[in-house]
Short mmCIF file of N, CA and C in Angstrom, two decimals:
data_model
loop_
_atom_site.label_atom_id
_atom_site.label_comp_id
_atom_site.label_asym_id
_atom_site.label_seq_id
_atom_site.Cartn_x
_atom_site.Cartn_y
_atom_site.Cartn_z
N MET A 269 1.03 -1.17 0.03
CA MET A 269 0.02 -0.17 -0.04
C MET A 269 0.83 1.38 -0.06
N GLN A 270 0.49 2.15 -0.84
CA GLN A 270 1.27 3.50 -0.88
C GLN A 270 1.06 4.27 0.25
N GLU A 271 2.07 5.11 0.74
CA GLU A 271 2.14 5.91 1.87
C GLU A 271 1.62 7.15 1.35
N PHE A 272 0.88 8.12 2.40
CA PHE A 272 0.57 9.33 1.89
C PHE A 272 1.63 10.25 2.07
N ASP A 273 1.84 10.88 0.89
CA ASP A 273 2.95 11.95 0.77
C ASP A 273 2.31 13.44 0.57
N ALA A 274 2.39 14.12 1.70
CA ALA A 274 1.57 15.21 1.69
C ALA A 274 2.09 16.52 0.60
N GLY A 275 3.50 16.32 0.36
CA GLY A 275 4.20 17.16 -0.56
C GLY A 275 3.70 16.99 -1.86
N LYS A 276 3.68 15.60 -2.26
CA LYS A 276 3.26 15.21 -3.63
C LYS A 276 1.71 15.67 -3.80
N TYR A 277 0.93 15.20 -2.85
CA TYR A 277 -0.42 15.62 -2.94
C TYR A 277 -0.75 16.94 -3.24
N GLN A 278 0.02 17.99 -2.38
CA GLN A 278 -0.21 19.32 -2.70
C GLN A 278 0.19 19.73 -3.99
N GLU A 279 1.47 19.08 -4.45
CA GLU A 279 1.72 19.44 -5.74
C GLU A 279 0.75 19.11 -6.92
N LEU A 280 0.40 17.90 -6.75
CA LEU A 280 -0.53 17.48 -7.68
C LEU A 280 -1.88 18.28 -7.71
N ASN A 281 -2.35 18.42 -6.35
CA ASN A 281 -3.61 19.16 -6.41
C ASN A 281 -3.45 20.62 -6.81
N LEU A 282 -2.47 21.40 -6.78
CA LEU A 282 -2.10 22.66 -7.38
C LEU A 282 -2.13 22.61 -8.68
N TYR A 283 -1.29 21.55 -9.31
CA TYR A 283 -1.17 21.19 -10.81
C TYR A 283 -2.50 21.05 -11.46
N PHE A 284 -3.18 20.22 -10.87
CA PHE A 284 -4.46 19.98 -11.59
C PHE A 284 -5.50 21.04 -11.53
N LYS A 285 -5.44 21.84 -10.52
CA LYS A 285 -6.38 22.95 -10.47
C LYS A 285 -6.17 23.99 -11.60
N GLN A 286 -4.70 24.17 -11.79
CA GLN A 286 -4.34 24.93 -13.06
C GLN A 286 -4.64 24.30 -14.35
N LYS A 287 -4.35 22.93 -14.47
CA LYS A 287 -4.44 22.27 -15.78
C LYS A 287 -5.95 22.07 -16.08
N ILE A 288 -6.78 21.94 -15.15
CA ILE A 288 -8.33 21.93 -15.37
C ILE A 288 -8.77 23.10 -15.84
N LYS A 289 -8.49 24.26 -15.10
CA LYS A 289 -8.69 25.61 -15.57
C LYS A 289 -8.13 26.07 -16.89
N GLU A 290 -7.02 25.57 -17.30
CA GLU A 290 -6.59 25.91 -18.66
C GLU A 290 -7.41 24.94 -19.60
N LEU A 291 -7.60 23.78 -19.53
CA LEU A 291 -8.43 23.03 -20.32
C LEU A 291 -9.95 23.65 -20.50
N LEU A 292 -10.56 24.08 -19.52
CA LEU A 292 -11.73 24.67 -19.68
C LEU A 292 -11.74 25.97 -20.43
N GLU A 293 -10.64 26.60 -20.55
CA GLU A 293 -10.43 27.94 -21.13
C GLU A 293 -10.06 27.69 -22.68
N SER A 294 -9.45 26.54 -23.02
CA SER A 294 -8.70 26.35 -24.34
C SER A 294 -9.23 25.09 -25.12
N HIS A 295 -9.77 24.06 -24.40
CA HIS A 295 -10.07 23.02 -25.47
C HIS A 295 -11.46 23.23 -25.84
N PRO A 296 -11.61 22.97 -27.28
CA PRO A 296 -12.86 23.62 -27.96
C PRO A 296 -14.05 22.87 -27.48
N GLN A 297 -14.01 21.63 -27.31
CA GLN A 297 -15.30 20.89 -26.97
C GLN A 297 -15.80 21.22 -25.64
N LEU A 298 -14.76 21.33 -24.63
CA LEU A 298 -15.27 21.81 -23.38
C LEU A 298 -15.53 23.11 -23.16
N LYS A 299 -14.99 23.98 -24.21
CA LYS A 299 -15.13 25.53 -24.02
C LYS A 299 -16.72 25.62 -24.65
N ASN A 300 -17.02 25.06 -25.69
CA ASN A 300 -18.27 25.19 -26.40
C ASN A 300 -19.42 24.54 -25.29
N ARG A 301 -19.04 23.49 -24.70
CA ARG A 301 -20.02 22.97 -23.54
C ARG A 301 -20.59 24.15 -22.56
N VAL A 302 -19.47 24.58 -22.03
CA VAL A 302 -19.42 25.67 -20.98
C VAL A 302 -20.18 27.02 -21.54
N ALA A 303 -19.80 27.27 -22.63
CA ALA A 303 -20.66 28.55 -23.28
C ALA A 303 -21.96 28.22 -23.45
N GLU A 304 -22.37 27.01 -23.91
CA GLU A 304 -23.84 26.69 -23.97
C GLU A 304 -24.59 26.51 -22.72
N GLY A 305 -23.78 26.68 -21.65
CA GLY A 305 -24.40 26.58 -20.12
C GLY A 305 -24.50 25.17 -19.93
N ASN A 306 -23.87 24.23 -20.64
CA ASN A 306 -23.95 22.64 -20.20
C ASN A 306 -23.09 22.33 -19.12
N SER A 307 -23.54 21.62 -18.40
CA SER A 307 -22.57 21.05 -17.00
C SER A 307 -21.65 20.19 -17.60
N LEU A 308 -20.60 19.99 -16.91
CA LEU A 308 -19.43 18.84 -17.23
C LEU A 308 -19.33 18.05 -15.98
N ASN A 309 -18.94 16.85 -16.24
CA ASN A 309 -18.54 16.12 -15.30
C ASN A 309 -17.02 15.88 -15.07
N LEU A 310 -16.42 15.62 -14.05
CA LEU A 310 -15.17 15.45 -14.00
C LEU A 310 -14.49 14.64 -14.87
N GLU A 311 -15.23 13.53 -15.07
CA GLU A 311 -14.68 12.39 -16.06
C GLU A 311 -14.49 13.03 -17.38
N GLU A 312 -15.54 13.79 -17.79
CA GLU A 312 -15.32 14.56 -19.23
C GLU A 312 -14.10 15.30 -19.55
N ILE A 313 -13.86 15.99 -18.32
CA ILE A 313 -12.65 16.64 -18.52
C ILE A 313 -11.42 16.17 -18.49
N VAL A 314 -11.35 15.02 -17.48
CA VAL A 314 -10.13 14.18 -17.57
C VAL A 314 -9.93 13.46 -18.72
N GLU A 315 -10.84 12.76 -19.31
CA GLU A 315 -10.72 12.39 -20.70
C GLU A 315 -10.02 13.23 -21.86
N CYS A 316 -10.12 14.59 -21.61
CA CYS A 316 -9.47 15.50 -22.59
C CYS A 316 -7.96 15.69 -22.20
N LEU A 317 -7.41 15.21 -21.11
CA LEU A 317 -6.08 15.34 -20.56
C LEU A 317 -5.33 14.27 -21.39
N THR A 318 -4.05 14.62 -21.89
CA THR A 318 -3.15 13.75 -22.38
C THR A 318 -2.85 12.41 -21.51
N LEU A 319 -2.56 11.29 -22.02
CA LEU A 319 -2.36 10.07 -21.43
C LEU A 319 -1.33 10.33 -20.13
N ASN A 320 -0.29 10.99 -20.49
CA ASN A 320 0.51 11.19 -19.23
C ASN A 320 -0.18 11.94 -18.25
N HIS A 321 -0.81 12.77 -18.47
CA HIS A 321 -1.66 13.67 -17.54
C HIS A 321 -2.75 12.83 -16.80
N GLN A 322 -3.24 11.84 -17.48
CA GLN A 322 -4.34 10.96 -16.92
C GLN A 322 -3.60 10.07 -16.02
N LEU A 323 -2.40 9.52 -16.07
CA LEU A 323 -1.60 8.71 -15.14
C LEU A 323 -1.35 9.44 -14.00
N ARG A 324 -0.92 10.76 -14.10
CA ARG A 324 -0.60 11.84 -12.94
C ARG A 324 -2.05 11.92 -12.09
N TRP A 325 -3.13 11.90 -12.88
CA TRP A 325 -4.28 12.04 -12.14
C TRP A 325 -4.81 10.82 -11.49
N LYS A 326 -4.42 9.70 -11.93
CA LYS A 326 -4.78 8.50 -11.26
C LYS A 326 -3.92 8.48 -9.99
N GLU A 327 -2.60 8.84 -10.07
CA GLU A 327 -1.68 8.93 -8.82
C GLU A 327 -2.31 10.06 -7.95
N PHE A 328 -2.82 11.15 -8.32
CA PHE A 328 -3.48 12.08 -7.48
C PHE A 328 -4.59 11.52 -6.71
N LEU A 329 -5.63 10.83 -7.52
CA LEU A 329 -6.68 10.22 -6.81
C LEU A 329 -6.35 9.14 -5.87
N GLU A 330 -5.41 8.46 -6.02
CA GLU A 330 -4.77 7.42 -5.19
C GLU A 330 -4.41 8.13 -3.80
N LEU A 331 -3.69 9.23 -3.88
CA LEU A 331 -3.20 10.00 -2.80
C LEU A 331 -4.17 10.70 -2.06
N ASP A 332 -5.33 11.08 -2.98
CA ASP A 332 -6.39 11.60 -2.32
C ASP A 332 -7.27 10.71 -1.39
N GLN A 333 -7.41 9.51 -1.76
CA GLN A 333 -8.00 8.25 -1.27
C GLN A 333 -7.25 8.08 0.10
N LEU A 334 -5.82 8.12 -0.01
CA LEU A 334 -5.30 7.80 1.47
C LEU A 334 -5.31 9.00 2.25
N LYS A 335 -5.49 10.20 1.66
CA LYS A 335 -5.69 11.47 2.66
C LYS A 335 -6.99 11.36 3.27
N MET A 336 -8.00 10.91 2.58
CA MET A 336 -9.31 10.81 3.08
C MET A 336 -9.28 9.78 4.18
N ASN A 337 -8.61 8.65 3.87
CA ASN A 337 -8.40 7.43 4.86
C ASN A 337 -7.82 7.94 6.24
N GLN A 338 -6.85 8.68 6.09
CA GLN A 338 -5.96 9.36 7.13
C GLN A 338 -6.71 10.14 7.94
N ASP A 339 -7.52 11.19 7.28
CA ASP A 339 -8.38 12.04 7.78
C ASP A 339 -9.35 11.39 8.55
N LEU A 340 -10.07 10.46 8.13
CA LEU A 340 -11.20 9.67 8.65
C LEU A 340 -10.58 8.91 9.97
N GLN A 341 -9.29 8.31 9.90
CA GLN A 341 -8.78 7.56 11.03
C GLN A 341 -8.43 8.49 12.18
N ASN A 342 -7.93 9.77 11.76
CA ASN A 342 -7.55 10.76 12.82
C ASN A 342 -8.81 11.11 13.53
N HIS A 343 -9.85 11.50 12.73
CA HIS A 343 -11.10 11.78 13.34
C HIS A 343 -11.65 10.79 14.14
N LEU A 344 -11.62 9.63 14.11
CA LEU A 344 -12.02 8.46 14.93
C LEU A 344 -11.04 8.52 16.18
N GLU A 345 -9.76 8.63 16.04
CA GLU A 345 -8.88 8.73 17.30
C GLU A 345 -8.90 10.14 17.95
N GLY A 346 -9.56 11.14 17.59
CA GLY A 346 -9.64 12.42 18.11
C GLY A 346 -8.56 13.14 17.68
N LYS A 347 -7.72 12.99 16.67
CA LYS A 347 -6.58 13.67 16.23
C LYS A 347 -6.64 14.58 15.33
N GLY A 348 -5.97 15.62 15.00
CA GLY A 348 -6.18 16.38 13.97
C GLY A 348 -7.34 17.63 14.02
N THR A 349 -7.67 17.91 12.79
CA THR A 349 -8.67 19.06 12.73
C THR A 349 -10.08 18.29 12.93
N PRO A 350 -10.88 18.73 13.71
CA PRO A 350 -12.21 18.02 13.89
C PRO A 350 -12.97 18.13 12.65
N LEU A 351 -13.81 17.39 12.57
CA LEU A 351 -14.81 17.31 11.53
C LEU A 351 -15.83 18.36 11.74
N SER A 352 -16.07 19.20 10.66
CA SER A 352 -17.18 20.24 10.85
C SER A 352 -18.16 19.79 9.82
N ASN A 353 -19.59 19.96 10.20
CA ASN A 353 -20.82 19.63 9.23
C ASN A 353 -20.57 20.60 7.98
N LYS A 354 -20.13 21.86 8.31
CA LYS A 354 -20.07 22.66 6.94
C LYS A 354 -18.94 22.70 6.24
N ASP A 355 -17.70 22.46 6.77
CA ASP A 355 -16.40 22.40 5.97
C ASP A 355 -15.69 21.01 5.84
N GLY A 356 -16.35 20.08 6.37
CA GLY A 356 -15.69 18.76 6.39
C GLY A 356 -14.56 18.73 7.38
N PHE A 357 -13.26 18.30 7.09
CA PHE A 357 -12.15 18.24 7.87
C PHE A 357 -11.48 19.48 7.78
N TYR A 358 -11.74 20.37 6.92
CA TYR A 358 -10.87 21.52 6.49
C TYR A 358 -11.55 22.95 6.88
N ARG A 359 -10.91 23.62 7.48
CA ARG A 359 -11.47 25.01 7.76
C ARG A 359 -10.46 25.99 7.07
N SER A 360 -11.17 26.94 6.41
CA SER A 360 -10.18 27.91 5.54
C SER A 360 -9.73 28.88 6.64
N SER A 361 -8.51 29.17 6.40
CA SER A 361 -7.76 30.05 7.29
C SER A 361 -7.61 31.18 6.53
N ARG A 362 -7.88 31.33 5.23
CA ARG A 362 -7.61 32.34 4.31
C ARG A 362 -8.91 33.37 4.26
N PRO A 363 -8.78 34.68 4.06
CA PRO A 363 -9.89 35.24 3.97
C PRO A 363 -10.73 34.85 2.71
N ASP A 364 -10.11 34.62 1.53
CA ASP A 364 -10.73 34.43 0.41
C ASP A 364 -11.48 33.02 0.20
N GLY A 365 -11.22 32.13 1.30
CA GLY A 365 -11.75 30.80 1.39
C GLY A 365 -10.80 29.76 0.35
N ASP A 366 -9.75 30.15 0.10
CA ASP A 366 -9.15 29.32 -0.92
C ASP A 366 -8.01 28.63 0.15
N ASN A 367 -8.37 27.34 0.47
CA ASN A 367 -7.34 26.88 1.50
C ASN A 367 -6.55 25.72 0.59
N PRO A 368 -5.37 25.87 0.46
CA PRO A 368 -4.75 24.81 -0.36
C PRO A 368 -4.92 23.23 0.41
N ASP A 369 -5.00 23.21 1.35
CA ASP A 369 -5.05 21.88 2.27
C ASP A 369 -6.50 21.33 2.00
N LYS A 370 -7.46 22.05 1.42
CA LYS A 370 -8.78 21.61 1.21
C LYS A 370 -8.92 20.77 0.24
N GLY A 371 -8.07 20.48 -0.90
CA GLY A 371 -8.10 19.61 -1.84
C GLY A 371 -8.80 20.37 -3.08
N MET A 372 -8.94 19.49 -4.07
CA MET A 372 -9.61 20.34 -5.34
C MET A 372 -11.01 20.87 -5.46
N TRP A 373 -11.75 19.80 -4.61
CA TRP A 373 -13.16 20.20 -4.73
C TRP A 373 -13.73 20.53 -3.33
#
């Protein structure tokens, strides 16, 4: 089983925030769907990534799963940031609400 690597998780999280933003602004099919007011699901966006990026996405999802498991375990043991019904395990410490520890979504 892979160990959780917080640095790698943060790196990939920020990377994919930017990559998805770029795709939504530049990919013709995605751009048209957004312009028409159609919703997109994450799978559709990921399918537009290159194969290399899709492999990195898979790595990110594995780390995200490990992070979720770690957060749940910490919660059950009374460690770490307490669970909040409003914010999950994360609380924004920034005034703009963009907390890099919060994850992508």
